[in-house]
Coordinates of C-alpha atoms in Angstrom, one line a residue:
Chain A
M27 CA -7.1 2.2 -39.2
R28 CA -4.2 0.4 -40.8
T29 CA -2.6 0.1 -37.4
I30 CA -5.7 -1.8 -36.1
R31 CA -5.1 -4.3 -38.9
Y32 CA -1.6 -5.0 -37.7
I33 CA -2.7 -5.3 -34.1
L34 CA -5.5 -7.7 -35.0
Q35 CA -3.1 -9.8 -37.1
K36 CA -0.7 -10.0 -34.1
E37 CA -3.5 -10.8 -31.7
F38 CA -5.0 -13.6 -33.8
I39 CA -1.5 -15.1 -34.4
Q40 CA -0.8 -15.1 -30.7
I41 CA -4.2 -16.5 -29.8
F42 CA -4.1 -19.4 -32.2
R43 CA -0.4 -20.1 -31.7
D44 CA -1.0 -20.8 -28.0
K45 CA -1.9 -24.4 -28.0
S46 CA -4.0 -24.2 -24.8
M47 CA -6.1 -21.4 -26.3
L48 CA -8.1 -23.3 -28.8
P49 CA -9.5 -25.8 -26.3
I50 CA -10.2 -22.9 -23.9
I51 CA -12.1 -21.0 -26.5
I52 CA -14.0 -23.8 -28.2
L53 CA -13.9 -27.1 -26.2
I54 CA -14.4 -25.8 -22.7
P55 CA -17.6 -23.8 -23.5
V56 CA -19.0 -26.7 -25.4
L57 CA -18.3 -29.1 -22.5
Q58 CA -19.6 -26.7 -19.9
L59 CA -22.8 -26.2 -21.9
L60 CA -23.3 -30.0 -22.1
V61 CA -22.5 -30.7 -18.5
L62 CA -24.2 -27.7 -16.9
S63 CA -27.4 -28.1 -19.0
Y64 CA -27.9 -31.6 -17.7
T65 CA -26.9 -30.9 -14.1
A66 CA -28.1 -27.4 -13.4
T67 CA -31.6 -28.7 -12.8
F68 CA -33.8 -28.7 -9.7
E69 CA -35.6 -31.7 -10.8
I70 CA -35.5 -34.7 -8.4
K71 CA -35.5 -38.2 -9.7
N72 CA -35.6 -41.5 -8.0
I73 CA -37.6 -40.3 -5.0
R74 CA -37.7 -43.3 -2.7
L75 CA -41.3 -44.0 -1.5
V76 CA -42.7 -46.2 1.1
V77 CA -46.4 -46.7 1.4
V78 CA -48.6 -47.5 4.4
D79 CA -51.8 -48.7 2.9
H80 CA -54.6 -49.1 5.5
D81 CA -57.2 -49.6 2.8
H82 CA -55.9 -52.4 0.5
S83 CA -58.5 -51.6 -2.1
T84 CA -58.5 -51.4 -5.9
D85 CA -58.3 -47.6 -5.7
S86 CA -55.5 -47.6 -3.2
R87 CA -53.6 -50.1 -5.4
N88 CA -54.2 -47.9 -8.4
L89 CA -52.9 -44.9 -6.6
I90 CA -49.7 -46.7 -5.6
N91 CA -49.3 -47.9 -9.2
K92 CA -49.4 -44.2 -10.3
F93 CA -46.3 -43.6 -8.1
S94 CA -44.4 -46.8 -9.0
G95 CA -45.0 -46.0 -12.7
S96 CA -43.7 -42.5 -12.4
R97 CA -40.1 -42.0 -13.6
F98 CA -39.6 -39.6 -10.7
Y99 CA -40.3 -42.3 -8.1
K100 CA -38.7 -45.4 -6.9
Y101 CA -41.3 -47.4 -5.1
L102 CA -39.7 -49.4 -2.3
G103 CA -42.7 -51.2 -1.0
E104 CA -45.2 -51.2 1.9
E105 CA -44.8 -51.0 5.6
S106 CA -47.5 -52.3 7.9
S107 CA -47.6 -49.4 10.2
Y108 CA -46.9 -45.7 10.1
K109 CA -44.4 -46.1 13.0
Q110 CA -42.2 -48.4 10.9
A111 CA -42.4 -46.0 7.9
E112 CA -41.4 -43.1 10.0
N113 CA -38.4 -45.2 11.2
D114 CA -37.5 -45.7 7.6
I115 CA -37.3 -41.9 7.1
A116 CA -35.3 -41.5 10.3
A117 CA -32.9 -44.1 9.1
G118 CA -32.6 -42.4 5.7
K119 CA -33.9 -45.4 3.9
T120 CA -36.8 -43.5 2.3
D121 CA -37.5 -40.0 1.2
Q122 CA -41.3 -40.0 1.4
V123 CA -44.1 -41.9 3.0
L124 CA -47.6 -42.1 1.6
V125 CA -50.3 -43.0 4.2
I126 CA -53.7 -44.1 2.8
E127 CA -56.6 -44.1 5.3
P128 CA -58.6 -47.3 6.0
D129 CA -61.8 -46.3 4.1
F130 CA -60.1 -44.5 1.3
E131 CA -62.0 -46.2 -1.6
K132 CA -65.3 -46.2 0.2
K133 CA -65.1 -42.4 1.0
L134 CA -64.1 -41.7 -2.5
I135 CA -67.1 -43.5 -3.9
T136 CA -69.8 -42.4 -1.3
E137 CA -68.6 -39.0 -0.3
G138 CA -66.7 -38.0 -3.5
N139 CA -63.6 -37.2 -1.6
A140 CA -60.9 -38.9 0.5
S141 CA -57.6 -37.9 2.0
V142 CA -54.1 -39.3 2.2
Q143 CA -51.1 -38.2 4.1
V144 CA -47.7 -37.5 2.5
V145 CA -44.7 -37.4 4.8
T146 CA -41.6 -36.0 3.3
D147 CA -38.0 -36.0 4.7
A148 CA -37.3 -32.2 4.9
I149 CA -33.6 -32.4 5.7
N150 CA -33.1 -30.6 2.4
G151 CA -35.8 -28.0 2.5
S152 CA -36.0 -27.1 -1.2
A153 CA -35.8 -30.7 -2.3
A154 CA -38.6 -31.5 0.2
S155 CA -40.9 -28.9 -1.3
L156 CA -40.3 -30.3 -4.7
M157 CA -40.9 -33.9 -3.6
A158 CA -44.1 -32.9 -1.8
A159 CA -45.2 -31.0 -4.9
Y160 CA -44.5 -34.1 -7.1
A161 CA -46.6 -36.2 -4.8
V162 CA -49.5 -33.8 -4.8
S163 CA -49.3 -33.6 -8.5
I164 CA -49.4 -37.3 -8.9
I165 CA -52.2 -37.8 -6.4
Q166 CA -54.4 -35.1 -7.9
G167 CA -53.7 -36.4 -11.4
F168 CA -55.2 -39.6 -10.1
N169 CA -58.2 -38.0 -8.6
E170 CA -58.7 -34.3 -8.0
N171 CA -60.9 -34.9 -5.0
I172 CA -58.3 -36.4 -2.8
V173 CA -57.2 -34.1 0.0
V174 CA -53.5 -34.4 0.7
H175 CA -52.2 -33.7 4.2
K176 CA -48.5 -32.9 3.9
S177 CA -46.2 -33.3 6.8
P178 CA -42.6 -32.6 6.6
L179 CA -40.2 -34.6 8.8
H180 CA -36.9 -33.2 10.0
Y181 CA -38.5 -29.9 9.4
H182 CA -36.0 -27.1 10.3
G183 CA -38.3 -24.1 10.2
L184 CA -38.0 -23.7 6.4
P185 CA -41.4 -22.7 5.2
I186 CA -42.7 -25.1 2.7
D187 CA -45.0 -23.2 0.6
V188 CA -46.3 -26.0 -1.5
S189 CA -49.1 -24.0 -3.1
S190 CA -46.6 -21.9 -5.0
L191 CA -44.8 -25.0 -6.3
F192 CA -47.7 -26.6 -8.1
W193 CA -45.9 -26.8 -11.3
Y194 CA -44.5 -29.9 -12.7
N195 CA -41.6 -29.7 -14.9
P196 CA -40.7 -32.6 -17.1
E197 CA -37.0 -33.0 -17.9
L198 CA -37.1 -31.6 -21.4
N199 CA -38.6 -28.3 -20.4
Y200 CA -35.9 -27.8 -17.8
I201 CA -33.1 -28.0 -20.3
T202 CA -35.0 -25.7 -22.6
Y203 CA -35.2 -23.3 -19.7
M204 CA -31.5 -23.6 -18.6
V205 CA -29.7 -23.8 -22.0
P206 CA -30.3 -20.1 -23.1
G207 CA -29.2 -18.9 -19.7
I208 CA -26.1 -21.0 -19.6
L209 CA -25.2 -19.9 -23.1
V210 CA -25.1 -16.3 -21.8
L211 CA -23.0 -17.3 -18.9
L212 CA -20.4 -19.0 -21.1
I213 CA -19.9 -16.2 -23.5
T214 CA -19.7 -13.8 -20.6
I215 CA -17.0 -15.8 -18.9
I216 CA -15.0 -16.2 -22.2
A217 CA -15.2 -12.5 -23.1
M218 CA -14.5 -11.1 -19.6
F219 CA -11.6 -13.4 -18.8
L220 CA -9.9 -13.3 -22.1
S221 CA -10.0 -9.6 -22.5
S222 CA -8.9 -8.7 -19.0
M223 CA -6.2 -11.3 -18.9
N224 CA -4.8 -10.5 -22.3
I225 CA -4.0 -6.8 -21.6
V226 CA -2.6 -7.6 -18.2
K227 CA -0.4 -10.3 -19.7
E228 CA 1.3 -7.6 -21.8
K229 CA 1.8 -5.7 -18.6
E230 CA 3.3 -8.7 -16.9
L231 CA 5.7 -9.4 -19.8
S232 CA 6.4 -5.7 -20.0
T233 CA 5.7 -5.8 -23.7
I234 CA 3.2 -3.1 -23.0
E235 CA 6.0 -0.7 -22.4
Q236 CA 7.4 -1.2 -25.8
L237 CA 3.9 -0.6 -27.2
N238 CA 3.4 2.6 -25.1
V239 CA 6.5 4.2 -26.7
T240 CA 5.0 3.7 -30.1
P241 CA 2.6 6.3 -31.6
I242 CA -0.1 3.7 -31.4
H243 CA -3.4 5.4 -30.6
K244 CA -5.1 4.4 -27.4
L245 CA -8.4 3.7 -29.3
E246 CA -6.6 1.6 -31.9
F247 CA -4.9 -0.4 -29.2
I248 CA -8.2 -1.0 -27.3
A249 CA -10.0 -1.9 -30.5
G250 CA -7.3 -4.2 -31.6
K251 CA -7.4 -5.9 -28.2
L252 CA -11.2 -6.2 -27.9
I253 CA -12.3 -7.1 -31.4
P254 CA -10.7 -10.6 -31.4
F255 CA -12.5 -11.6 -28.2
W256 CA -15.7 -10.1 -29.4
I257 CA -15.4 -12.3 -32.5
I258 CA -14.5 -15.4 -30.5
A259 CA -17.4 -14.9 -28.1
M260 CA -19.8 -14.5 -31.0
V261 CA -18.5 -17.7 -32.6
D262 CA -19.0 -19.5 -29.2
L263 CA -22.5 -18.2 -29.1
V264 CA -23.2 -19.5 -32.6
I265 CA -21.7 -22.9 -31.7
G266 CA -23.8 -22.9 -28.5
L267 CA -27.0 -22.1 -30.4
L268 CA -26.3 -24.9 -32.9
L269 CA -25.8 -27.3 -30.0
A270 CA -29.0 -26.0 -28.4
R271 CA -30.8 -26.7 -31.7
F272 CA -29.3 -30.0 -32.8
W273 CA -28.1 -31.6 -29.6
F274 CA -30.7 -30.5 -27.1
G275 CA -33.4 -30.2 -29.8
I276 CA -34.4 -26.8 -28.5
I277 CA -36.4 -24.9 -31.1
I278 CA -35.5 -21.2 -31.0
V279 CA -38.9 -19.7 -31.2
G280 CA -37.7 -16.1 -31.8
S281 CA -35.2 -14.8 -34.4
P282 CA -31.6 -16.1 -34.0
L283 CA -30.4 -13.0 -35.8
L284 CA -32.2 -10.7 -33.3
L285 CA -30.5 -12.7 -30.5
L286 CA -27.1 -12.3 -32.1
S287 CA -27.6 -8.6 -32.5
V288 CA -28.4 -8.2 -28.8
A289 CA -25.4 -10.4 -28.0
A290 CA -23.2 -8.1 -30.1
V291 CA -24.1 -5.1 -28.0
Y292 CA -24.0 -7.1 -24.7
L293 CA -20.5 -8.3 -25.5
V294 CA -19.2 -4.8 -25.9
L295 CA -20.3 -4.2 -22.3
V296 CA -18.6 -7.4 -21.0
L297 CA -15.4 -6.5 -22.9
A298 CA -15.5 -3.0 -21.5
L299 CA -15.7 -4.5 -18.1
G300 CA -12.7 -6.7 -18.9
L301 CA -10.8 -3.7 -20.1
F302 CA -11.6 -1.9 -16.9
V303 CA -10.4 -4.8 -14.8
S304 CA -7.2 -4.9 -16.8
S305 CA -6.5 -1.2 -16.2
L306 CA -7.0 -1.7 -12.4
T307 CA -4.6 -4.6 -12.2
E308 CA -0.9 -5.3 -12.7
T309 CA -0.8 -9.1 -12.8
M310 CA -2.9 -11.8 -14.3
Q311 CA -3.5 -13.2 -10.9
Q312 CA -5.1 -10.0 -9.7
A313 CA -7.1 -9.7 -12.9
M314 CA -8.3 -13.3 -12.5
F315 CA -9.5 -12.7 -8.9
I316 CA -11.3 -9.5 -9.6
S317 CA -12.9 -10.9 -12.8
W318 CA -14.0 -13.9 -10.9
F319 CA -15.3 -12.0 -7.9
V320 CA -17.4 -9.7 -10.2
L321 CA -18.6 -12.6 -12.3
V322 CA -19.8 -14.8 -9.4
I323 CA -21.9 -12.0 -8.1
F324 CA -23.3 -11.3 -11.6
I325 CA -24.0 -15.0 -12.2
L326 CA -25.7 -15.7 -8.9
M327 CA -27.8 -12.6 -9.2
S328 CA -28.6 -13.0 -12.9
G329 CA -31.8 -14.9 -12.4
L330 CA -30.3 -17.9 -14.1
F331 CA -30.6 -20.2 -11.1
T332 CA -33.0 -18.4 -8.8
P333 CA -35.7 -16.0 -9.9
I334 CA -34.9 -12.3 -9.5
E335 CA -38.4 -11.7 -8.2
S336 CA -37.7 -13.8 -5.1
M337 CA -34.6 -11.8 -4.2
P338 CA -34.7 -9.1 -1.5
V339 CA -35.6 -5.6 -2.8
W340 CA -32.1 -4.3 -2.4
A341 CA -30.8 -7.1 -4.5
Q342 CA -33.3 -6.4 -7.2
Q343 CA -32.2 -2.8 -7.2
L344 CA -28.6 -3.9 -7.5
D345 CA -29.5 -6.2 -10.4
K346 CA -30.2 -3.1 -12.4
F347 CA -26.4 -2.9 -12.8
N348 CA -26.1 -6.6 -13.6
P349 CA -25.5 -7.0 -17.4
L350 CA -26.1 -10.7 -17.1
A351 CA -29.6 -10.2 -15.7
Y352 CA -30.6 -8.2 -18.7
F353 CA -29.2 -10.6 -21.2
V354 CA -30.4 -13.8 -19.5
K355 CA -33.9 -12.3 -19.6
I356 CA -33.8 -11.1 -23.2
N357 CA -32.2 -14.3 -24.3
R358 CA -34.9 -16.4 -22.7
M359 CA -37.6 -14.2 -24.1
I360 CA -36.3 -14.6 -27.6
M361 CA -35.4 -18.3 -27.5
L362 CA -38.4 -19.6 -25.5
K363 CA -41.2 -17.1 -26.1
G364 CA -40.3 -15.8 -29.5
A365 CA -40.1 -12.2 -28.4
V366 CA -39.6 -9.5 -30.9
F367 CA -37.6 -6.3 -30.4
N368 CA -40.5 -4.3 -29.1
D369 CA -41.1 -6.7 -26.3
F370 CA -37.7 -6.0 -24.7
R371 CA -37.0 -2.6 -26.1
K372 CA -36.6 -0.9 -22.8
D373 CA -34.1 -3.6 -21.4
F374 CA -32.2 -3.4 -24.7
F375 CA -31.8 0.4 -24.5
I376 CA -30.6 0.2 -20.9
L377 CA -28.1 -2.5 -21.9
A378 CA -26.9 -0.4 -24.9
G379 CA -26.5 2.7 -22.8
Y380 CA -24.7 0.8 -20.1
A381 CA -22.3 -0.6 -22.8
A382 CA -21.6 2.8 -24.2
A383 CA -21.0 4.3 -20.8
M384 CA -18.8 1.5 -19.6
L385 CA -16.7 1.5 -22.8
T386 CA -16.2 5.3 -22.6
F387 CA -15.3 5.0 -18.9
S388 CA -12.8 2.2 -19.5
I389 CA -11.2 4.0 -22.5
L390 CA -10.8 7.1 -20.4
K391 CA -9.4 5.1 -17.6
Y392 CA -6.8 3.3 -19.8
R393 CA -3.5 5.2 -19.9
K394 CA -0.5 4.9 -22.0
T395 CA 1.6 6.6 -19.3
S396 CA 2.3 5.3 -15.9
G397 CA 3.0 7.1 -12.6
Chain B
M23 CA 32.0 24.0 -29.8
N24 CA 29.1 21.9 -28.6
D25 CA 26.9 24.9 -28.4
S26 CA 26.9 25.3 -32.1
R27 CA 25.3 21.8 -32.5
E28 CA 21.6 21.2 -32.6
K29 CA 20.1 20.3 -29.3
I30 CA 17.9 17.2 -29.7
I31 CA 17.0 16.7 -26.1
E32 CA 16.6 19.7 -23.7
V33 CA 15.9 18.9 -20.1
Y34 CA 15.4 21.8 -17.7
D35 CA 14.9 21.5 -14.0
L36 CA 13.2 18.1 -14.2
V37 CA 11.7 16.8 -11.0
K38 CA 9.9 13.5 -10.5
R39 CA 8.4 12.6 -7.1
F40 CA 6.7 9.4 -6.1
G41 CA 4.9 10.5 -2.9
H42 CA 7.7 11.8 -0.7
F43 CA 10.5 10.1 -2.6
E44 CA 12.3 12.4 -5.1
A45 CA 13.5 10.1 -7.9
N46 CA 14.8 13.0 -10.1
K47 CA 16.0 16.1 -8.4
H48 CA 16.2 19.1 -10.7
L49 CA 17.9 17.6 -13.7
T50 CA 19.1 19.9 -16.3
F51 CA 21.1 18.7 -19.4
D52 CA 21.1 18.8 -23.2
V53 CA 21.9 16.1 -25.7
Y54 CA 23.1 17.0 -29.2
R55 CA 22.0 15.5 -32.5
G56 CA 24.0 12.4 -33.6
E57 CA 25.7 12.1 -30.2
I58 CA 26.1 8.9 -28.2
F59 CA 25.1 10.0 -24.7
G60 CA 25.9 7.8 -21.8
F61 CA 23.4 8.0 -18.9
L62 CA 25.2 6.4 -16.0
G63 CA 24.4 5.8 -12.4
A64 CA 24.2 3.2 -9.7
N65 CA 21.0 1.0 -9.4
G66 CA 18.2 3.2 -8.1
A67 CA 19.9 6.5 -9.0
G68 CA 16.9 7.5 -11.1
K69 CA 18.1 6.8 -14.6
T70 CA 15.2 4.7 -15.8
T71 CA 12.7 7.1 -14.3
A72 CA 14.3 10.0 -16.2
M73 CA 14.4 8.0 -19.4
K74 CA 10.8 7.0 -19.1
I75 CA 9.9 10.7 -18.8
L76 CA 11.9 11.5 -21.9
C77 CA 10.1 8.8 -23.8
G78 CA 6.7 10.0 -22.7
L79 CA 6.0 6.9 -20.7
S80 CA 5.8 8.8 -17.5
K81 CA 4.8 12.4 -16.5
P82 CA 7.3 14.7 -14.8
T83 CA 6.2 16.3 -11.5
S84 CA 7.7 19.6 -12.8
G85 CA 10.3 21.0 -15.2
S86 CA 10.4 21.0 -18.9
V87 CA 11.5 18.3 -21.3
K88 CA 11.9 18.8 -25.0
V89 CA 12.7 15.9 -27.3
A90 CA 13.2 16.5 -31.0
G91 CA 11.8 20.0 -30.6
V92 CA 8.6 18.7 -29.0
D93 CA 7.4 19.3 -25.5
V94 CA 7.1 15.8 -24.2
N95 CA 4.8 16.7 -21.3
R96 CA 2.3 18.4 -23.6
H97 CA 2.6 16.2 -26.7
P98 CA 3.8 12.8 -25.6
E99 CA 2.3 11.1 -28.7
A100 CA 4.0 13.5 -31.2
V101 CA 7.4 12.6 -29.7
K102 CA 6.8 8.9 -30.1
K103 CA 7.0 8.9 -33.8
R104 CA 10.5 10.4 -33.6
I105 CA 12.0 8.0 -31.0
G106 CA 12.9 4.4 -30.6
Y107 CA 13.0 2.7 -27.2
M108 CA 14.5 -0.5 -26.0
S109 CA 13.6 -1.4 -22.4
Q110 CA 15.9 -3.1 -19.9
F111 CA 13.4 -6.0 -19.8
F112 CA 13.2 -7.8 -23.0
S113 CA 10.0 -6.8 -24.6
L114 CA 9.6 -8.1 -28.1
Y115 CA 7.0 -10.9 -28.4
N116 CA 8.4 -14.3 -27.6
D117 CA 5.4 -16.1 -29.2
L118 CA 5.9 -14.3 -32.5
T119 CA 8.6 -15.0 -35.1
V120 CA 11.4 -12.7 -36.0
K121 CA 9.6 -11.5 -39.1
E122 CA 6.3 -11.1 -37.3
N123 CA 7.9 -8.9 -34.7
F124 CA 9.3 -6.7 -37.4
R125 CA 6.1 -6.6 -39.3
F126 CA 4.0 -5.7 -36.2
Y127 CA 6.2 -2.8 -35.1
G128 CA 6.8 -1.6 -38.6
G129 CA 3.0 -1.5 -39.1
V130 CA 2.4 0.2 -35.8
Y131 CA 4.9 2.9 -36.8
G132 CA 3.0 3.4 -40.0
L133 CA 5.5 1.9 -42.4
G134 CA 4.2 0.6 -45.8
K135 CA 4.2 -3.1 -46.5
K136 CA 7.2 -2.9 -48.9
E137 CA 9.1 -0.7 -46.5
I138 CA 8.6 -3.2 -43.7
Q139 CA 9.9 -6.0 -45.9
Q140 CA 12.9 -4.0 -46.9
R141 CA 13.8 -2.9 -43.4
T142 CA 13.4 -6.5 -42.1
R143 CA 15.7 -7.8 -44.8
Y144 CA 18.2 -5.0 -44.1
F145 CA 18.4 -5.8 -40.4
L146 CA 18.5 -9.6 -40.9
D147 CA 21.3 -9.2 -43.4
K148 CA 23.2 -6.8 -41.0
L149 CA 22.8 -9.3 -38.1
N150 CA 23.7 -12.2 -40.3
M151 CA 20.4 -13.8 -39.3
Q152 CA 19.1 -14.7 -42.8
G153 CA 17.1 -17.9 -42.5
Y154 CA 15.9 -17.1 -39.0
E155 CA 13.0 -15.0 -39.9
S156 CA 10.4 -17.7 -39.2
M157 CA 11.9 -18.7 -35.9
L158 CA 9.9 -17.9 -32.8
L159 CA 11.7 -15.4 -30.7
R160 CA 11.6 -17.6 -27.6
N161 CA 14.0 -20.0 -29.3
I162 CA 16.6 -17.3 -30.0
P163 CA 19.5 -16.7 -27.6
L164 CA 19.4 -13.6 -25.5
G165 CA 22.3 -11.7 -27.1
W166 CA 20.6 -12.1 -30.5
K167 CA 17.3 -11.0 -29.1
Q168 CA 18.9 -7.8 -27.8
K169 CA 20.3 -7.0 -31.2
L170 CA 16.9 -7.8 -32.7
A171 CA 15.2 -5.5 -30.2
F172 CA 17.6 -2.7 -31.1
S173 CA 16.8 -3.3 -34.8
V174 CA 13.0 -3.3 -34.1
A175 CA 13.4 -0.1 -32.0
S176 CA 15.0 1.6 -35.0
I177 CA 12.8 0.1 -37.8
H178 CA 11.1 3.5 -38.3
R179 CA 14.5 5.4 -38.6
P180 CA 14.0 7.4 -35.4
D181 CA 15.9 10.6 -34.6
I182 CA 16.8 9.4 -31.2
I183 CA 17.0 5.9 -29.8
F184 CA 16.8 5.3 -26.1
L185 CA 18.5 2.1 -24.8
D186 CA 17.9 1.1 -21.2
E187 CA 20.8 -1.2 -20.1
P188 CA 20.8 -2.9 -23.5
T189 CA 23.7 -5.2 -22.8
G190 CA 22.7 -6.6 -19.4
G191 CA 23.4 -10.3 -19.3
V192 CA 25.0 -10.3 -22.7
D193 CA 28.4 -12.0 -23.5
P194 CA 31.4 -9.8 -24.3
I195 CA 31.4 -10.6 -28.1
T196 CA 27.8 -9.8 -28.5
R197 CA 28.3 -6.7 -26.4
R198 CA 31.0 -5.6 -28.8
Q199 CA 28.7 -6.3 -31.8
F200 CA 26.0 -4.3 -30.1
W201 CA 28.2 -1.3 -29.7
E202 CA 29.2 -1.6 -33.4
M203 CA 25.4 -1.2 -34.1
I204 CA 25.3 1.8 -31.9
Y205 CA 28.2 3.4 -33.7
E206 CA 26.6 2.7 -37.0
A207 CA 23.4 4.3 -36.0
S208 CA 25.2 7.3 -34.7
E209 CA 27.1 7.7 -37.9
N210 CA 23.8 7.7 -39.8
G211 CA 22.8 10.7 -37.7
T212 CA 20.7 8.9 -35.0
T213 CA 21.2 10.2 -31.5
V214 CA 21.8 7.4 -29.0
F215 CA 20.8 7.8 -25.4
V216 CA 22.1 4.8 -23.5
T217 CA 22.2 3.7 -19.9
T218 CA 24.7 1.1 -18.8
H219 CA 26.5 -0.3 -15.8
Y220 CA 29.6 -1.3 -17.8
M221 CA 32.2 1.4 -17.4
D222 CA 34.1 0.2 -20.4
E223 CA 31.0 1.0 -22.4
A224 CA 31.0 4.5 -20.8
E225 CA 34.4 5.1 -22.5
Y226 CA 32.7 4.5 -25.9
C227 CA 30.2 7.4 -25.3
E228 CA 30.8 10.9 -26.6
R229 CA 29.6 12.4 -23.4
V230 CA 28.4 10.8 -20.2
S231 CA 26.4 12.0 -17.2
I232 CA 26.7 10.2 -13.9
M233 CA 23.6 10.2 -11.7
S234 CA 23.5 9.5 -8.0
E235 CA 20.5 9.8 -5.6
G236 CA 18.4 11.5 -8.3
E237 CA 21.0 14.1 -9.2
I238 CA 23.5 14.5 -12.0
K239 CA 26.8 14.6 -10.2
A240 CA 29.0 14.9 -13.3
L241 CA 28.6 15.5 -17.0
G242 CA 31.1 15.7 -19.8
R243 CA 33.4 13.8 -22.1
P244 CA 34.9 10.7 -20.6
R245 CA 38.4 12.3 -21.0
E246 CA 37.3 15.5 -19.2
L247 CA 35.8 13.6 -16.3
K248 CA 38.9 11.4 -15.9
D249 CA 41.1 14.5 -15.9
R250 CA 38.8 16.3 -13.4
Y251 CA 39.0 13.4 -10.9
G252 CA 42.6 12.6 -11.7
V253 CA 41.9 8.9 -12.5
K254 CA 42.8 6.6 -15.4
N255 CA 39.4 5.2 -16.3
M256 CA 35.7 5.7 -16.0
N257 CA 35.4 3.0 -13.4
D258 CA 37.4 5.1 -11.0
V259 CA 35.4 8.2 -11.9
F260 CA 32.2 6.3 -11.1
L261 CA 33.7 5.1 -7.8
R262 CA 34.8 8.6 -6.8
I263 CA 31.4 9.9 -7.3
A264 CA 29.7 7.0 -5.6
R265 CA 32.1 7.3 -2.6
N266 CA 31.5 11.0 -2.2
V267 CA 27.9 10.2 -1.8
E268 CA 28.6 7.8 1.0

C-alpha cells in the first residue's frame, strides 16, 4: 500500500506540473457544459412566417397576433395570394405559410369549427416536423376546434409524423433535459482520455520499462494510475452539478449523493476501458484514435441526443453494452425525476457488474513483460 | 579459479524467437558476483533482447535463466528486488525534479522515508550535484542525467545492476566519471552487467562476451581474447569476430 502512495504522489505532481493539464481538466469541461447545453437543443427559434389571410376578420387577426407574439416566430407579413407565398418559400424567404380560409370567423362561430392550412418548408425534415408542431400547438392554443391541414413543401419522402410531436418544449426545459446528459458525457471523456493516454505516454517515453524492472505490483501500478483520474472526474462532476444548480438553475430533484455514488461506480468502468485501450496501444496517437472511435459510438448511441427507443432493434441490443446509455438514463432519472435507488436498481447492478468485469479483464490484460 | 566464485547469473541454452527470427540462439554463460561483465556485440546482435530476459522484462522462448539464485522465468517479480536496470533510452521522469525521481524510485523499491533521504544525499554528494535537487530533470545535461539514472537504478543497493549502453552520446570526461562509478559499485560487491559499443570500455571489464547474430562468439578476459586472436586491442578482437561473420 505504501507503494501506491508514492505512485499517487508522482502522478499528481506530474498532472499539476503540466501547465496544459489544469485547463484541460477544469476549464474545458466547464466551457463544454456551457456551450453544449445551450446549443445541443432541437428547439427552433425565429421561424419566419408569411400569412395569406383570405378572411380579414377579428378572429383571423387574433390568430396572426398569436404567431407574431410567440418568441418562436418571426412574423414577416401578409401575401395577397397563396401563389406568392409559395414563391416566398421556394426562394427561401420564409419557412412557413399560414393560409386562412375566407369564411374562417363565420364558420368558427356558426359551425364551431374552421380550418387553416400550414405549409412548411421541409428541406430539413426534422426541423419541418418541429415547425409544423409549433404551428399546430399555437393554433390549437388559440382555438381547439380549428382543423389544421399540414402540407410540407420540398418534401423528400421523410415521413412527418406530426401526431407524435405534439409536445411543446420551452427553452428552460430543454436545458434541464440536456445538462444531466452532457455532464455524463464530459466526465466520460475526461476519464477515458486521461487514463488511456497517461499509461501510453509512459510507454512512449519508455519510462514504463524502468517501472517494469521494479518490484512494483501490477495492481499497485494500475491503482496508482487510475485513482488520480477517478478523483479528477469526480471533482469535474461536482463542479458540473454546481453549475447546473447555480448557473442553469436546475433543481436536482433526487439525491446528489446518490448520483455521485452511481458516478463513482460508473467511472471505474470508464477507467477500466481506458486501461484496456492503453494495453492495446503503443503510442498516444493510437490510444487517442481508439478512445475516440469507441466514445463517438457510445455517445451517439447513449440516448443523449436521440431516444434509444427510436433506434433499430439491433442497436438497442448493442446499447446493453454501452455504459453511457445506463448512466445517462440513471442520471436523468435522479436529477429530473428524483428517482431513488430502487427505481434503477437493475440498471445499477448491470453497470456495477460490467465495471467489475471490465476492470478484471483489463488488469489481466495488462502485462509487465513484453514479447 | 573463477569456478570457485559464486555465480550470480546463470544462463543455460537460452533461446528467444520472434516469429521465425531467432534473436538469441542457445546462449549459455555465467556471471560471477562482484564482476564487471561486458556484454558486447554489433547493433542487432541480440544484446538488449538477452538483457531484457535477464531482467524479467521479456520471456525466453526456451532455456533457463537464474539471476541471484532465482529462476527469472518462474519468479520474475522476485528477481526485480535484487536488480537495478538502466535502459539505453533515458527513462527517468523529465517532468520531475532530481529529488522527486529519487523519492519515487526509492518508494517503489520499498525504502523508508529516512533511507530515501540518506540515499539521495549520498548520491548527490558523490555526483557533486548538491543544490540541484529541486531542478527538473529536463533541464539537466545528458551526461549528468545518465549518472543520475545509474544512481537511481542502484538506490536500493541491488546485487546486480544492468546497464544497457549507459554511455551512448556522452562526452569522454563524463564517460570516464561514469566508469569510476561502475568501479566503485563493483568494489562494493555489486555485479555490473554492461553493454557498450565503445571498445575502450570493453578493456575496463573483467570479462566480456561478444555476440553476433544472436550467438556468443567469444567469452573471456580481454587479455585472453586479445591473445587468442593475436591482436593488440579489443577493437581488433571485435572486428575479427564481426569479419568472420561476414
